[in-house]
C-alpha positions as semicolon CSV with decimal commas, in nm:
position;residue;x (nm);y (nm);z (nm)
1;X;1,864;-1,501;-5,673
2;X;1,499;-1,690;-5,798
3;X;1,630;-2,018;-5,600
4;X;1,689;-1,836;-5,206
5;X;1,367;-1,712;-5,302
6;X;1,199;-1,999;-5,372
7;X;1,414;-2,160;-5,025
8;X;1,277;-1,877;-4,866
9;X;0,946;-1,870;-4,964
10;X;0,932;-2,284;-4,864
11;X;1,073;-2,179;-4,522
12;X;0,802;-1,891;-4,479
13;X;0,522;-2,139;-4,598
14;X;0,647;-2,448;-4,349
15;X;0,696;-2,211;-4,012
16;X;0,382;-2,042;-4,094
17;X;0,179;-2,370;-4,161
18;X;0,383;-2,565;-3,794
19;X;0,323;-2,247;-3,592
20;X;-0,033;-2,288;-3,680
21;X;-0,057;-2,610;-3,571
22;X;0,124;-2,604;-3,285
23;X;-0,054;-2,595;-2,965
24;X;0,044;-2,443;-2,598
25;X;0,016;-2,686;-2,358
26;X;-0,147;-2,551;-2,077
27;X;-0,068;-2,621;-1,696
28;X;-0,294;-2,986;-1,604
29;X;-0,594;-3,055;-1,368
30;X;-0,364;-3,106;-1,191
31;X;-0,173;-2,903;-1,166
32;X;-0,432;-2,628;-1,099
33;X;-0,575;-2,783;-0,874
34;X;-0,235;-2,851;-0,648
35;X;-0,174;-2,443;-0,712
36;X;-0,534;-2,343;-0,544
37;X;-0,504;-2,585;-0,284
38;X;-0,136;-2,422;-0,163
39;X;-0,305;-2,081;-0,184
40;X;-0,580;-2,196;0,019
41;X;-0,334;-2,330;0,254
42;X;-0,184;-1,982;0,286
43;X;-0,543;-1,847;0,313
44;X;-0,622;-2,082;0,623
45;X;-0,228;-2,013;0,787
46;X;-0,248;-1,685;0,819
47;X;-0,642;-1,684;0,898
48;X;-0,537;-1,906;1,194
49;X;-0,223;-1,692;1,333
50;X;-0,533;-1,377;1,329
51;X;-0,770;-1,583;1,484
52;X;-0,534;-1,733;1,743
53;X;-0,419;-1,398;1,857
54;X;-0,731;-1,168;1,806
55;X;-0,855;-1,495;2,055
56;X;-0,573;-1,513;2,317
57;X;-0,590;-1,106;2,349
58;X;-1,010;-1,145;2,375
59;X;-0,897;-1,351;2,694
60;X;-0,725;-1,130;2,822
61;X;-0,899;-0,845;2,787
62;X;-1,225;-0,977;2,712
63;X;-1,369;-1,226;2,946
64;X;-1,321;-1,012;3,261
65;X;-1,606;-0,804;3,103
66;X;-1,786;-1,054;2,967
67;X;-1,799;-1,214;3,317
68;X;-1,912;-0,920;3,489
69;X;-2,191;-0,850;3,262
70;X;-2,270;-1,248;3,302
71;X;-2,281;-1,208;3,663
72;X;-2,527;-0,894;3,647
73;X;-2,740;-1,066;3,388
74;X;-2,658;-1,400;3,176
75;X;-2,857;-1,246;2,876
76;X;-2,601;-0,952;2,778
77;X;-2,362;-1,237;2,730
78;X;-2,479;-1,252;2,343
79;X;-2,359;-0,896;2,250
80;X;-2,042;-0,941;2,291
81;X;-1,991;-1,250;2,017
82;X;-2,044;-1,052;1,646
83;X;-2,275;-1,292;1,504
84;X;-2,445;-1,082;1,285
85;X;-2,013;-1,009;1,089
86;X;-2,048;-1,377;0,906
87;X;-1,760;-1,456;0,702
88;X;-1,780;-1,541;0,324
89;X;-1,560;-1,640;0,112
90;X;-1,498;-1,776;-0,308
91;X;-1,356;-2,002;-0,158
92;X;-1,598;-2,202;-0,008
93;X;-1,283;-2,470;0,202
94;X;-1,156;-2,172;0,340
95;X;-1,492;-2,043;0,450
96;X;-1,587;-2,365;0,623
97;X;-1,253;-2,324;0,806
98;X;-1,241;-1,960;0,896
99;X;-1,581;-2,061;1,029
100;X;-1,515;-2,342;1,221
101;X;-1,192;-2,146;1,420
102;X;-1,447;-1,861;1,507
103;X;-1,630;-2,080;1,619
104;X;-1,419;-2,246;1,821
105;X;-1,303;-1,921;1,948
106;X;-1,573;-1,787;2,091
107;X;-1,682;-2,135;2,234
108;X;-1,305;-2,142;2,408
109;X;-1,418;-1,777;2,556
110;X;-1,773;-1,857;2,631
111;X;-1,625;-2,161;2,842
112;X;-1,382;-1,943;3,015
113;X;-1,669;-1,700;3,105
114;X;-1,831;-1,972;3,247
115;X;-1,570;-2,135;3,453
116;X;-1,419;-1,799;3,623
117;X;-1,799;-1,697;3,640
118;X;-1,889;-2,027;3,882
119;X;-1,513;-1,931;4,038
120;X;-1,650;-1,582;4,134
121;X;-1,963;-1,731;4,303
122;X;-1,750;-1,979;4,510
123;X;-1,567;-1,719;4,683
124;X;-1,789;-1,561;4,806
125;X;-1,658;-1,371;5,158
126;X;-1,688;-1,595;5,473
127;X;-1,650;-1,499;5,833
128;X;-1,464;-1,707;6,051
129;X;-1,629;-1,776;6,376
130;X;-1,329;-1,750;6,684
């Protein structure tokens, strides 16, 4: 019995000794960076879809209002752009891309507004001579 107890003690000490020395390998820095990049890409993709959908909707419904406002007073067009609401994010890469997408949408809306307003100004009713 003493022999079994000694062997058991030796095995227990060996297990304790090796378990204390065992170092768990965590994910490498490259794996962590790859995970962060994939999360950022997914967030950018979803934001791109949402911004594109919102921009298309604004092109349909808000641009006519912007054109009417522009033709009355050009300074009133700026109230349609929400510049007070600046997008911030912990991930600076995502923040930079989303701000660029929002700026592109705003510039496209403004371009379309100016184009339609110019077209409306050129289409004044004219009298036909007999």
